[in-house]
Short mmCIF file of C-alpha atoms and ligand atoms in Angstrom, two decimals:
data_model
loop_
_atom_site.label_atom_id
_atom_site.label_comp_id
_atom_site.label_asym_id
_atom_site.label_seq_id
_atom_site.Cartn_x
_atom_site.Cartn_y
_atom_site.Cartn_z
CA MET A 18 131.10 -57.47 -35.75
CA ILE A 19 132.31 -58.22 -39.14
CA GLU A 20 135.72 -58.98 -40.22
CA ILE A 21 136.90 -59.70 -43.70
CA ARG A 22 140.30 -61.10 -44.22
CA ASP A 23 142.10 -61.29 -47.51
CA LEU A 24 138.92 -61.83 -49.41
CA SER A 25 138.93 -62.56 -53.03
CA LEU A 26 136.15 -63.38 -55.48
CA THR A 27 136.54 -64.56 -59.11
CA TYR A 28 133.60 -65.06 -61.41
CA GLN A 29 133.58 -67.41 -64.27
CA GLY A 30 132.53 -65.13 -67.09
CA PRO A 31 131.79 -65.99 -70.66
CA LYS A 32 135.07 -64.56 -71.67
CA GLY A 33 137.12 -66.16 -68.86
CA PRO A 34 137.57 -65.38 -65.06
CA VAL A 35 136.65 -62.00 -63.77
CA HIS A 36 138.57 -61.10 -60.69
CA ALA A 37 136.00 -58.95 -58.93
CA LEU A 38 137.54 -58.77 -55.49
CA ASN A 39 141.22 -58.94 -54.60
CA GLY A 40 142.71 -59.09 -51.09
CA ILE A 41 140.05 -57.04 -49.24
CA ASN A 42 140.68 -56.61 -45.56
CA LEU A 43 138.25 -54.75 -43.25
CA LYS A 44 136.57 -54.69 -39.93
CA ILE A 45 133.22 -53.20 -39.30
CA GLU A 46 132.50 -52.44 -35.68
CA SER A 47 129.32 -53.22 -33.88
CA GLY A 48 126.84 -50.20 -33.93
CA GLU A 49 128.49 -48.20 -36.74
CA VAL A 50 127.32 -47.12 -40.03
CA PHE A 51 129.89 -48.20 -42.44
CA GLY A 52 129.93 -46.93 -45.94
CA ILE A 53 131.36 -48.58 -49.02
CA ILE A 54 131.71 -46.42 -52.00
CA GLY A 55 132.90 -46.83 -55.43
CA ARG A 56 132.19 -46.45 -59.19
CA SER A 57 130.08 -48.79 -61.15
CA GLY A 58 131.91 -52.07 -61.51
CA ALA A 59 134.22 -51.50 -58.63
CA GLY A 60 133.03 -54.61 -56.82
CA LYS A 61 130.67 -53.14 -54.25
CA SER A 62 127.76 -55.55 -54.86
CA SER A 63 130.21 -58.44 -55.02
CA LEU A 64 131.65 -57.54 -51.69
CA VAL A 65 128.31 -57.00 -49.96
CA ARG A 66 126.93 -60.25 -51.19
CA CYS A 67 129.99 -61.96 -49.68
CA LEU A 68 128.87 -60.84 -46.24
CA ASN A 69 125.88 -63.08 -46.22
CA LEU A 70 127.50 -65.65 -48.65
CA LEU A 71 125.06 -64.79 -51.44
CA ASN A 72 128.41 -64.87 -53.14
CA ARG A 73 130.93 -67.52 -52.08
CA PRO A 74 134.50 -66.05 -51.85
CA SER A 75 137.12 -67.72 -53.80
CA GLY A 76 139.52 -67.06 -50.96
CA GLY A 77 139.76 -65.53 -47.51
CA GLN A 78 137.50 -65.37 -44.56
CA VAL A 79 134.15 -63.69 -43.58
CA LEU A 80 133.75 -63.53 -39.85
CA VAL A 81 130.35 -62.16 -38.53
CA GLY A 82 130.00 -62.06 -34.83
CA GLY A 83 133.02 -64.25 -34.53
CA ARG A 84 131.61 -66.97 -36.81
CA ASP A 85 133.49 -67.89 -39.97
CA LEU A 86 130.61 -68.08 -42.32
CA MET A 87 132.43 -70.37 -44.78
CA GLN A 88 132.83 -73.06 -42.09
CA LEU A 89 129.16 -73.20 -41.43
CA GLY A 90 126.86 -75.99 -42.59
CA ASP A 91 123.32 -75.18 -44.16
CA ALA A 92 121.61 -74.88 -40.86
CA GLY A 93 124.36 -72.71 -39.34
CA LEU A 94 124.35 -70.60 -42.32
CA ARG A 95 120.62 -70.17 -42.21
CA ALA A 96 120.83 -69.06 -38.65
CA ALA A 97 123.72 -66.68 -39.39
CA ARG A 98 121.72 -65.12 -42.17
CA ARG A 99 118.88 -64.32 -39.86
CA ASP A 100 121.27 -61.91 -38.25
CA ILE A 101 121.99 -60.19 -41.49
CA GLY A 102 119.15 -58.23 -43.22
CA MET A 103 119.54 -56.78 -46.69
CA VAL A 104 117.70 -54.06 -48.51
CA PHE A 105 118.04 -53.65 -52.41
CA GLN A 106 118.01 -50.94 -54.82
CA HIS A 107 114.91 -52.16 -56.65
CA PHE A 108 113.14 -53.14 -53.36
CA ASN A 109 112.40 -56.77 -54.53
CA LEU A 110 108.78 -56.77 -53.17
CA LEU A 111 106.29 -59.29 -53.94
CA SER A 112 103.54 -57.52 -56.02
CA SER A 113 100.83 -59.96 -55.02
CA ARG A 114 101.33 -59.27 -51.24
CA THR A 115 100.28 -56.17 -49.39
CA VAL A 116 102.79 -54.13 -47.26
CA TRP A 117 101.94 -56.20 -44.28
CA GLY A 118 102.24 -59.47 -46.28
CA ASN A 119 105.69 -58.44 -47.66
CA VAL A 120 107.05 -57.62 -44.25
CA ALA A 121 105.51 -60.81 -42.77
CA PHE A 122 106.91 -62.99 -45.48
CA PRO A 123 110.29 -63.95 -44.01
CA LEU A 124 108.59 -64.86 -40.67
CA GLU A 125 106.00 -67.00 -42.49
CA LEU A 126 108.72 -68.86 -44.20
CA ALA A 127 110.39 -69.33 -40.81
CA GLY A 128 107.12 -70.98 -39.59
CA MET A 129 106.00 -68.33 -37.18
CA SER A 130 102.33 -68.16 -36.09
CA ARG A 131 100.36 -65.21 -37.42
CA GLN A 132 99.75 -63.83 -34.00
CA GLU A 133 103.55 -63.89 -33.31
CA ILE A 134 104.14 -62.22 -36.58
CA ALA A 135 101.79 -59.44 -35.97
CA LYS A 136 103.36 -58.71 -32.54
CA ARG A 137 106.77 -58.55 -34.16
CA ILE A 138 106.00 -56.57 -37.35
CA ASP A 139 103.13 -54.27 -36.51
CA PRO A 140 105.68 -52.04 -34.45
CA LEU A 141 108.12 -52.31 -37.33
CA ILE A 142 105.55 -51.06 -39.79
CA GLU A 143 104.87 -48.11 -37.54
CA LEU A 144 108.61 -47.49 -37.15
CA VAL A 145 109.10 -47.08 -40.84
CA GLY A 146 106.15 -44.82 -41.11
CA LEU A 147 103.72 -47.10 -42.95
CA GLY A 148 101.06 -47.76 -40.32
CA ALA A 149 98.37 -46.21 -42.39
CA LEU A 150 99.27 -48.02 -45.63
CA SER A 151 99.77 -51.69 -44.38
CA ASP A 152 96.97 -53.00 -46.63
CA ARG A 153 98.24 -51.40 -49.85
CA TYR A 154 99.83 -53.35 -52.63
CA PRO A 155 103.31 -52.29 -53.92
CA ALA A 156 101.75 -50.86 -57.03
CA GLN A 157 99.77 -48.39 -54.78
CA ILE A 158 102.75 -46.86 -52.97
CA SER A 159 105.56 -44.64 -53.88
CA GLY A 160 109.29 -45.57 -54.35
CA GLY A 161 110.27 -44.28 -51.03
CA GLN A 162 107.44 -46.13 -49.34
CA LYS A 163 108.46 -49.35 -51.18
CA GLN A 164 111.90 -49.03 -49.63
CA ARG A 165 110.38 -48.45 -46.27
CA VAL A 166 108.69 -51.83 -46.81
CA GLY A 167 112.05 -53.21 -47.91
CA ILE A 168 113.69 -51.92 -44.66
CA ALA A 169 110.88 -53.31 -42.38
CA ARG A 170 111.04 -56.72 -44.11
CA ALA A 171 114.81 -56.72 -43.65
CA LEU A 172 114.30 -56.04 -39.90
CA ALA A 173 111.53 -58.61 -39.34
CA SER A 174 114.07 -61.27 -38.34
CA GLN A 175 115.69 -58.90 -35.75
CA PRO A 176 119.06 -58.95 -37.47
CA LYS A 177 122.11 -57.46 -35.92
CA VAL A 178 123.44 -56.14 -39.30
CA LEU A 179 121.55 -54.50 -42.11
CA LEU A 180 123.18 -54.54 -45.58
CA SER A 181 121.95 -51.87 -48.04
CA ASP A 182 123.11 -52.14 -51.51
CA GLU A 183 122.26 -48.89 -53.33
CA ALA A 184 119.12 -48.69 -51.39
CA THR A 185 118.49 -45.07 -52.34
CA SER A 186 119.87 -45.04 -55.86
CA ALA A 187 116.47 -45.27 -57.51
CA LEU A 188 114.99 -42.49 -55.31
CA ASP A 189 114.97 -38.64 -55.79
CA PRO A 190 117.13 -36.61 -53.50
CA GLU A 191 114.56 -35.66 -50.93
CA THR A 192 113.21 -39.23 -50.77
CA THR A 193 116.86 -40.32 -50.45
CA ARG A 194 117.44 -38.02 -47.43
CA ALA A 195 114.33 -39.35 -45.67
CA ILE A 196 115.27 -43.02 -46.33
CA LEU A 197 118.89 -42.40 -45.01
CA ASP A 198 117.36 -40.77 -41.96
CA LEU A 199 115.33 -43.79 -41.39
CA LEU A 200 118.40 -46.03 -41.61
CA ARG A 201 120.22 -43.71 -39.17
CA GLN A 202 117.09 -44.09 -36.75
CA VAL A 203 117.22 -47.93 -37.11
CA ASN A 204 120.97 -47.81 -36.29
CA ARG A 205 120.58 -45.56 -33.31
CA GLU A 206 117.30 -46.89 -31.85
CA LEU A 207 117.65 -50.60 -32.51
CA GLY A 208 121.42 -50.63 -32.38
CA VAL A 209 121.53 -52.42 -35.88
CA THR A 210 124.99 -52.18 -37.56
CA VAL A 211 124.50 -50.61 -41.08
CA VAL A 212 126.68 -51.56 -44.07
CA LEU A 213 125.79 -49.20 -46.80
CA ILE A 214 126.92 -49.53 -50.42
CA THR A 215 126.64 -46.41 -52.68
CA HIS A 216 128.24 -44.60 -55.54
CA GLN A 217 127.24 -41.26 -54.12
CA MET A 218 129.44 -39.31 -51.68
CA GLN A 219 126.31 -37.29 -50.60
CA VAL A 220 124.99 -40.59 -49.17
CA ILE A 221 128.27 -41.27 -47.38
CA LYS A 222 128.33 -37.77 -46.07
CA GLN A 223 124.86 -37.94 -44.65
CA ILE A 224 124.98 -40.99 -42.50
CA ALA A 225 128.26 -42.93 -42.54
CA ASP A 226 130.56 -43.02 -39.59
CA ARG A 227 133.48 -44.64 -41.57
CA VAL A 228 133.88 -45.25 -45.26
CA ALA A 229 135.91 -47.57 -47.42
CA VAL A 230 136.67 -46.58 -50.95
CA ILE A 231 136.76 -49.44 -53.24
CA ASP A 232 138.22 -49.42 -56.76
CA GLY A 233 139.03 -52.28 -59.12
CA GLY A 234 138.07 -54.74 -56.52
CA GLN A 235 140.47 -53.43 -53.91
CA ILE A 236 140.29 -51.01 -51.04
CA ALA A 237 141.82 -47.89 -52.10
CA GLU A 238 141.37 -45.81 -48.87
CA MET A 239 139.48 -46.24 -45.62
CA GLY A 240 138.89 -44.00 -42.52
CA PRO A 241 136.43 -41.81 -40.57
CA VAL A 242 134.27 -39.88 -42.99
CA LEU A 243 135.41 -36.51 -41.93
CA GLU A 244 139.01 -37.38 -42.37
CA VAL A 245 138.59 -38.88 -45.75
CA PHE A 246 136.65 -35.82 -46.94
CA THR A 247 139.15 -33.40 -45.67
CA ARG A 248 142.40 -35.45 -46.37
CA PRO A 249 141.56 -37.65 -49.37
CA ARG A 250 144.74 -39.60 -50.36
CA GLN A 251 143.84 -41.17 -53.47
CA THR A 252 142.76 -39.84 -56.84
CA ILE A 253 139.75 -42.05 -56.90
CA THR A 254 138.62 -40.60 -53.56
CA ARG A 255 139.21 -37.06 -54.73
CA SER A 256 137.17 -37.63 -57.83
CA LEU A 257 134.28 -39.15 -55.63
CA ILE A 258 134.32 -36.23 -53.49
CA ASP A 259 134.28 -33.81 -56.25
CA GLU A 260 130.44 -33.83 -56.38
CA ILE A 261 130.51 -32.29 -52.94
CA VAL A 262 133.66 -30.33 -52.73
CA PRO A 263 134.76 -29.51 -56.33
CA GLN A 264 138.51 -29.86 -56.83
CA GLN A 265 138.45 -27.62 -59.82
CA LEU A 266 137.58 -23.99 -59.34
CA PRO A 267 135.04 -22.64 -61.87
CA ASP A 268 136.49 -20.80 -65.03
CA SER A 269 135.03 -17.49 -63.65
CA VAL A 270 137.20 -17.78 -60.62
CA MET A 271 140.37 -18.46 -62.61
CA THR A 272 139.62 -15.46 -64.79
CA ARG A 273 139.42 -13.40 -61.63
CA VAL A 274 142.76 -14.86 -60.43
CA ARG A 275 144.46 -13.74 -63.65
CA GLU A 276 143.07 -10.27 -63.22
CA LEU A 277 144.34 -10.08 -59.62
CA LYS A 278 147.71 -11.18 -60.77
CA ARG A 279 147.88 -8.47 -63.40
CA GLN A 280 147.07 -5.89 -60.68
CA LEU A 281 150.09 -6.85 -58.58
CA VAL A 282 152.38 -3.98 -58.09
CA PRO A 283 156.25 -4.47 -58.66
CA GLY A 284 157.74 -6.16 -55.56
CA GLN A 285 154.42 -7.73 -54.55
CA ALA A 286 153.76 -11.37 -54.71
CA GLY A 287 150.51 -13.15 -55.17
CA GLN A 288 149.43 -16.67 -54.51
CA LEU A 289 146.16 -18.57 -55.01
CA LEU A 290 145.48 -20.63 -51.84
CA ARG A 291 143.02 -23.37 -51.35
CA LEU A 292 142.28 -23.98 -47.78
CA SER A 293 140.25 -26.76 -46.20
CA TYR A 294 139.49 -27.05 -42.67
CA ALA A 295 137.59 -29.27 -40.31
CA GLY A 296 136.48 -29.50 -36.68
CA GLU A 297 138.41 -27.17 -34.40
CA SER A 298 140.30 -25.24 -37.05
CA ALA A 299 137.04 -24.30 -38.64
CA TYR A 300 136.22 -22.05 -35.66
CA GLN A 301 139.57 -20.17 -35.56
CA PRO A 302 139.71 -16.62 -36.96
CA ILE A 303 142.19 -17.96 -39.69
CA LEU A 304 141.88 -15.08 -42.12
CA SER A 305 142.02 -12.15 -39.78
CA HIS A 306 145.57 -13.23 -38.68
CA LEU A 307 146.77 -13.11 -42.18
CA ILE A 308 145.28 -9.62 -42.79
CA ARG A 309 146.00 -7.95 -39.39
CA GLU A 310 149.38 -9.57 -38.31
CA LEU A 311 150.92 -10.26 -41.75
CA GLY A 312 149.45 -7.32 -43.68
CA LEU A 313 148.41 -9.41 -46.62
CA ASP A 314 145.43 -8.55 -48.92
CA LEU A 315 143.11 -11.37 -49.37
CA SER A 316 140.56 -11.67 -51.96
CA ILE A 317 137.94 -14.34 -51.28
CA LEU A 318 137.18 -16.15 -54.57
CA HIS A 319 135.06 -19.23 -53.80
CA GLY A 320 134.13 -21.34 -50.79
CA GLN A 321 131.68 -23.41 -49.02
CA ILE A 322 130.96 -24.61 -45.71
CA ASP A 323 129.21 -27.84 -44.62
CA GLU A 324 128.78 -30.39 -41.90
CA ILE A 325 129.68 -34.04 -41.32
CA GLN A 326 128.61 -35.73 -38.20
CA GLU A 327 127.92 -32.48 -36.38
CA GLN A 328 131.46 -31.37 -37.31
CA THR A 329 131.97 -28.30 -39.45
CA PHE A 330 134.16 -28.56 -42.61
CA GLY A 331 134.79 -26.07 -45.33
CA SER A 332 136.81 -25.07 -48.14
CA LEU A 333 137.93 -21.68 -49.31
CA ALA A 334 139.89 -20.28 -52.30
CA VAL A 335 141.53 -17.04 -51.70
CA TYR A 336 144.17 -15.01 -53.55
CA ALA A 337 146.75 -13.64 -51.12
CA SER A 338 148.87 -10.64 -52.18
CA GLY A 339 151.63 -8.81 -50.45
CA ASP A 340 155.25 -9.49 -49.34
CA ALA A 341 156.57 -12.89 -50.58
CA ALA A 342 158.13 -13.77 -47.20
CA ARG A 343 154.85 -12.97 -45.45
CA ILE A 344 152.89 -15.13 -47.79
CA GLU A 345 155.30 -17.92 -46.93
CA ALA A 346 154.72 -17.12 -43.19
CA ALA A 347 151.03 -17.22 -43.82
CA LEU A 348 151.18 -20.81 -45.25
CA GLN A 349 153.17 -21.84 -42.20
CA HIS A 350 150.62 -20.29 -39.87
CA LEU A 351 147.70 -21.89 -41.52
CA ARG A 352 149.23 -25.28 -41.41
CA ALA A 353 150.21 -24.81 -37.84
CA VAL A 354 146.56 -24.25 -36.94
CA GLY A 355 145.45 -27.38 -38.75
CA VAL A 356 144.26 -25.95 -42.05
CA GLN A 357 145.02 -28.00 -45.16
CA VAL A 358 146.73 -25.63 -47.60
CA GLN A 359 147.10 -26.31 -51.29
CA THR A 360 148.94 -23.75 -53.27
CA VAL A 361 147.82 -23.83 -56.86
CA PRO A 362 150.81 -24.43 -59.06
CA GLY A 363 151.17 -22.00 -61.99
CA GLU A 364 149.03 -19.49 -60.23
CA ALA A 365 151.64 -18.04 -57.95
N1 ADP B 2 127.85 -62.94 -62.01
C1 ADP B 2 128.88 -62.36 -62.64
N2 ADP B 2 129.66 -63.02 -63.56
C2 ADP B 2 130.72 -62.41 -64.12
N3 ADP B 2 131.18 -61.20 -63.75
C3 ADP B 2 130.53 -60.52 -62.81
C4 ADP B 2 129.19 -61.01 -62.20
N4 ADP B 2 128.90 -60.12 -61.37
C5 ADP B 2 129.64 -59.04 -61.43
N5 ADP B 2 130.66 -59.28 -62.34
C6 ADP B 2 131.70 -58.35 -62.53
O1 ADP B 2 132.53 -58.12 -61.36
C7 ADP B 2 132.83 -56.66 -61.40
C8 ADP B 2 132.29 -56.04 -60.14
O2 ADP B 2 130.84 -56.08 -60.22
P1 ADP B 2 129.89 -55.47 -59.11
O3 ADP B 2 130.37 -56.12 -57.80
O4 ADP B 2 128.53 -55.73 -59.55
O5 ADP B 2 130.31 -53.94 -58.99
P2 ADP B 2 129.51 -52.72 -58.42
O6 ADP B 2 128.40 -53.18 -57.47
O7 ADP B 2 130.56 -51.93 -57.73
O8 ADP B 2 128.94 -51.89 -59.58
C9 ADP B 2 132.41 -56.14 -62.63
O9 ADP B 2 133.47 -56.09 -63.52
C10 ADP B 2 131.37 -56.93 -63.06
O10 ADP B 2 131.18 -56.92 -64.46
MG1 MG B 3 126.36 -52.88 -57.59
#
């Protein structure tokens, strides 16, 4: 659907050139929700604006539905852009127009008759849940409702792709969830491919199928969301996931670990283990094997369990004490059943 090849973008800033994007390669499949996450200044907006040539890349190619956007003339580009809708963080609604008038606006510009417009957008306004509010002005509706208008307007030209640049960043958590559910619904029911930019892993976790982590204008890591969550390879990814799965254990837990260590009897070993598991391995009786078969004592210290794309994933911190060789065997067993095991150095 969308393919980006060796994309680069350099701005001419007041203090010289700013290399905002360097050598970006990615492929977004038709029908998926593709998330792009990164910290502020990473290059997310620069990248998403290259997908409809609001930013003209300094190098590389942007192919949308097989068309190389940079090779298109004005008319071709206008047509290509009709296939690519966009929603913005600050909604960008026209304050002098009603909800209906805002959604209708792109079609009026395209010269469509009022009757055709109504036929097209009335169902859209219903879809986004604003049927009862279509005569209100932006000042008379909430932030979440404004974003619903933004989404309906972006869908008015029946795009194949919807670009969302921090569409929920100005909204509270509950409204964020509702808007993400709406984007998911648009994706499933209308078959629209969604490219979603965010700085929040929570957003990625809720709706993305795949995610690319962008850092310093480059792709640091990319993959299916569950995989990136359970096997993050880069420091930047780990720190972004931290808001959902904290990498550091709380101090109270570390105090408890020191206590447990002091209580070890001579000849007994102890090891703090951090386990993370997903999908199939989440359903296996992983701990009972260690207790029953290996005779280890386990103290559960910290943990959480969550779901991504209907797949369970969880993390658990346990302190295992017992025979040193059996602790080693336990590590091997856990890894063999697909559990990620991190032994915490210095806490052996
Ligand atoms: N129009 C511009 N002129 C010069 N530099 C810019 C411009 N827009 C963005 N930048 C710079 O490019 C980098 C990436 O910005 P941006 O794509 O907005 O990041 P993000 O959306 O991830 O916060 C930043 O260093 C930013 O300061
Ligand atoms: Mg941005």
